[in-house]
mmCIF file of N, CA and C in Angstrom:
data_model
loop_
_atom_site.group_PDB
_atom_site.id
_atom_site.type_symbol
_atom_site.label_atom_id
_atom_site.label_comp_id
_atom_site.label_asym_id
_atom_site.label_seq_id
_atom_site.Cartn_x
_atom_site.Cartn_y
_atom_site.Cartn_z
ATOM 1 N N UNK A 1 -34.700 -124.794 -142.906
ATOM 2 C CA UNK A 1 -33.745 -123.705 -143.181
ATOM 3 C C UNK A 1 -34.297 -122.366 -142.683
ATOM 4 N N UNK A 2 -34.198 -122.213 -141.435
ATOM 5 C CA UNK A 2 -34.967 -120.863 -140.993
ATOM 6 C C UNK A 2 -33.606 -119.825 -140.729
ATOM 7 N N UNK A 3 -33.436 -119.072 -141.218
ATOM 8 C CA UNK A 3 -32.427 -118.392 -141.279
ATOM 9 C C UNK A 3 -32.708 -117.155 -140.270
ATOM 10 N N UNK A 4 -34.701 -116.543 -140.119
ATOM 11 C CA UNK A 4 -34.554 -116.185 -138.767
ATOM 12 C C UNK A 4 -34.358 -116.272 -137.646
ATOM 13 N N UNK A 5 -33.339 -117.631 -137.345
ATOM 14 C CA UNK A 5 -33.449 -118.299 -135.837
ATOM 15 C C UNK A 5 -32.325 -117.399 -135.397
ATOM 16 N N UNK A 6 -33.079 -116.496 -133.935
ATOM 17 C CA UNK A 6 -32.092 -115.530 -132.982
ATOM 18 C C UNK A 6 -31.402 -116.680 -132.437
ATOM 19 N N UNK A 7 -30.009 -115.938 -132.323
ATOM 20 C CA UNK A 7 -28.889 -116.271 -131.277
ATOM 21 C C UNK A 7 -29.248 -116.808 -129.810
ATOM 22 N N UNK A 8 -28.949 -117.898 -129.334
ATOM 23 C CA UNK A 8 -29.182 -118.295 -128.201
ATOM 24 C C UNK A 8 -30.146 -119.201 -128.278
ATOM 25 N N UNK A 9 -30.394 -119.847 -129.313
ATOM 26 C CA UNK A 9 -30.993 -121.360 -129.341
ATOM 27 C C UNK A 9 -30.272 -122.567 -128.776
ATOM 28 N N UNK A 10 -30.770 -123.508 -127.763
ATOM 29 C CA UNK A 10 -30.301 -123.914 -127.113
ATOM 30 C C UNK A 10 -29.906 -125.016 -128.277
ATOM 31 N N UNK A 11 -30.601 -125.448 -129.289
ATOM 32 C CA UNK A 11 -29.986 -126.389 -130.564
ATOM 33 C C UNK A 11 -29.155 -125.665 -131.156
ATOM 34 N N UNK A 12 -28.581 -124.579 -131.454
ATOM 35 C CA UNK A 12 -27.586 -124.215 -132.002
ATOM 36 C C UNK A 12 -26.306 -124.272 -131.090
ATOM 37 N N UNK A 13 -25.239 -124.647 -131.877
ATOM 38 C CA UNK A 13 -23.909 -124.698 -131.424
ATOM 39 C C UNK A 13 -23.277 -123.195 -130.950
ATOM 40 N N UNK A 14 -22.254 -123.388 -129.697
ATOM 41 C CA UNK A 14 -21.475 -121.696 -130.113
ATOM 42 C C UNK A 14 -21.094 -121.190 -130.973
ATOM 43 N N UNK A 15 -20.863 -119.879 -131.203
ATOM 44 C CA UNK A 15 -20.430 -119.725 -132.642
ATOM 45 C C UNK A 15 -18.937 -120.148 -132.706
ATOM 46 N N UNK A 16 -18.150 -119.897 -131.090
ATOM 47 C CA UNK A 16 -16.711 -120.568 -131.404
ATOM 48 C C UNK A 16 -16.402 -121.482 -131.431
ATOM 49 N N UNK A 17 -17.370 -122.548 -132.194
ATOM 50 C CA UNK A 17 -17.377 -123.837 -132.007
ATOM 51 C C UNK A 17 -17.049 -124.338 -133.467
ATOM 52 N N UNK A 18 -16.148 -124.598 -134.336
ATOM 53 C CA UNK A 18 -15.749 -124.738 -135.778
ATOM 54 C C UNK A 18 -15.566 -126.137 -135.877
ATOM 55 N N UNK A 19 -16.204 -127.250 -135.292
ATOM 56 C CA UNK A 19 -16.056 -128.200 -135.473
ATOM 57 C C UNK A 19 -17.317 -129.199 -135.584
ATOM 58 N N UNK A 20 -17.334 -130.145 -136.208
ATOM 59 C CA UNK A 20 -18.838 -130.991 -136.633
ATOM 60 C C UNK A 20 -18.859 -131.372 -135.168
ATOM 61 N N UNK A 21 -20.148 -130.859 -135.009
ATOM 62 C CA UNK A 21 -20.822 -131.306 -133.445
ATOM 63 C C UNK A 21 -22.088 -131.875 -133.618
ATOM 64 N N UNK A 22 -22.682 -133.026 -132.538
ATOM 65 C CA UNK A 22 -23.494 -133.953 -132.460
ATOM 66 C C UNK A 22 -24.958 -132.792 -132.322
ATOM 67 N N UNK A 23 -25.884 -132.948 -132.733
ATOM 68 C CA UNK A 23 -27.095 -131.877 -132.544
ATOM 69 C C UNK A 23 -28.157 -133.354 -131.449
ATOM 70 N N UNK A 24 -28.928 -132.434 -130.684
ATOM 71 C CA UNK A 24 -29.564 -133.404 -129.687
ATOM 72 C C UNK A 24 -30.271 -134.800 -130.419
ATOM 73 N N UNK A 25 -30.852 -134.732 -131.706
ATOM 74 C CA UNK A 25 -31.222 -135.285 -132.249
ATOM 75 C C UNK A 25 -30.274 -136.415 -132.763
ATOM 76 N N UNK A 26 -28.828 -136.233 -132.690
ATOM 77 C CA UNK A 26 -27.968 -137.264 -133.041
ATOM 78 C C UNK A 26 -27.465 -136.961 -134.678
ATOM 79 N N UNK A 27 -27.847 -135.321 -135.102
ATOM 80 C CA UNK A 27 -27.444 -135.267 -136.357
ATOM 81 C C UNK A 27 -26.186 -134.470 -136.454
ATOM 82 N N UNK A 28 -25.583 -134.977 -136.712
ATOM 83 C CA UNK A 28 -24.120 -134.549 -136.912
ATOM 84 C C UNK A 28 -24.050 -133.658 -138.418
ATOM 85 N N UNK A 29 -23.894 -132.171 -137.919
ATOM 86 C CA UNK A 29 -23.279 -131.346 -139.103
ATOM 87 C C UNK A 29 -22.616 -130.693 -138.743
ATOM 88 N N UNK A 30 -22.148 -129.319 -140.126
ATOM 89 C CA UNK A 30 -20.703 -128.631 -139.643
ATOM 90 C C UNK A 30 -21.322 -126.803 -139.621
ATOM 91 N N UNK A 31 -20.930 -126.623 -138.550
ATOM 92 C CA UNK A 31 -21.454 -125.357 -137.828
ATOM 93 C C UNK A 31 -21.267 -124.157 -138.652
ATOM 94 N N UNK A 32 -20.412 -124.244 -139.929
ATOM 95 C CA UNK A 32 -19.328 -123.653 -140.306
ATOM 96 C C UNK A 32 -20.643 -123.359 -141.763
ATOM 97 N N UNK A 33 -21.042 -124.538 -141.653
ATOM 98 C CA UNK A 33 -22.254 -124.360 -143.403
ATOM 99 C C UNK A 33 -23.607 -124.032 -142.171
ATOM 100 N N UNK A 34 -23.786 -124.076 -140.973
ATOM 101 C CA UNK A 34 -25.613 -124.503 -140.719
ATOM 102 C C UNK A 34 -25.461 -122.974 -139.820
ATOM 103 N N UNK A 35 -24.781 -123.254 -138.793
ATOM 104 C CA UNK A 35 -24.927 -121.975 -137.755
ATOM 105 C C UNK A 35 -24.224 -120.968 -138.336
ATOM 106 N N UNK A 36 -23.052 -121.145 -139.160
ATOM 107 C CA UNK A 36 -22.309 -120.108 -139.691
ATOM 108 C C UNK A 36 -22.927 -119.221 -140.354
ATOM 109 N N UNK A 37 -23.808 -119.689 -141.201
ATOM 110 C CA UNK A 37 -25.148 -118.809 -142.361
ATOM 111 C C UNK A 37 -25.512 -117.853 -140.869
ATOM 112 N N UNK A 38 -26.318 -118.189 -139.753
ATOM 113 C CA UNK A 38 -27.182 -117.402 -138.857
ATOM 114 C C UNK A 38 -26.172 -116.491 -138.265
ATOM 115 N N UNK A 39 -24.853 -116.541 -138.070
ATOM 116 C CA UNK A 39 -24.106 -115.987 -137.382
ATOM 117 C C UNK A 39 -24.029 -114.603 -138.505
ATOM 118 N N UNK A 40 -23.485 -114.759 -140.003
ATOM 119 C CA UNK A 40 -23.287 -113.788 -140.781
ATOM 120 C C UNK A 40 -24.805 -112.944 -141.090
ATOM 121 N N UNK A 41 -25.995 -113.648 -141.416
ATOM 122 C CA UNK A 41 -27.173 -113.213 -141.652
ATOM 123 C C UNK A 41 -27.952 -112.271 -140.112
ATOM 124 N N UNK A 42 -27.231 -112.862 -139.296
ATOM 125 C CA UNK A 42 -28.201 -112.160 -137.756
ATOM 126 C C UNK A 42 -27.994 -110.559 -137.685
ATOM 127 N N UNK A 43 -26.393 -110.551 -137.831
ATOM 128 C CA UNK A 43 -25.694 -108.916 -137.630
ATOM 129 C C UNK A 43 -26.606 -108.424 -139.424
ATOM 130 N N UNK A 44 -26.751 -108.894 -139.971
ATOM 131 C CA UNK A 44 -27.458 -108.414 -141.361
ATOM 132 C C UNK A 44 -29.001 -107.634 -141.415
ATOM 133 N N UNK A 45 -29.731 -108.112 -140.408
ATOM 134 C CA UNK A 45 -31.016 -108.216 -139.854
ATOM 135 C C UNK A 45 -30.907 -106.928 -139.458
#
C-alpha cells in the first residue's frame, strides 16, 4: 500500500481507465479502490 507511488508507473492503470484491469502480474483489481486512492492523494501531496 504505498500511497507515495508518482503518476506514471508503468504498473499503474490510466486514471481514465474505471474498469477492473489485468495488472502484469495477472492480478485483477478495480482501479477505482487501488489507483483511485493515488489519483485523489497525489494532487494532496
Amino acid at each position: 500500500m504505498a500511497a507515495e507511488v508518482p503518476s506514471g508507473r508503468p504498473d499503474l492503470p490510466p486514471p481514465q481507465k474505471h474498469d477492473t484491469v489485468q495488472r502484469p502480474g495477472g492480478e485483477s483489481f478495480d482501479p477505482v479502490r487501488t489507483a483511485g486512492l493515488h489519483i485523489v492523494r497525489l494532487p494532496s501531496l
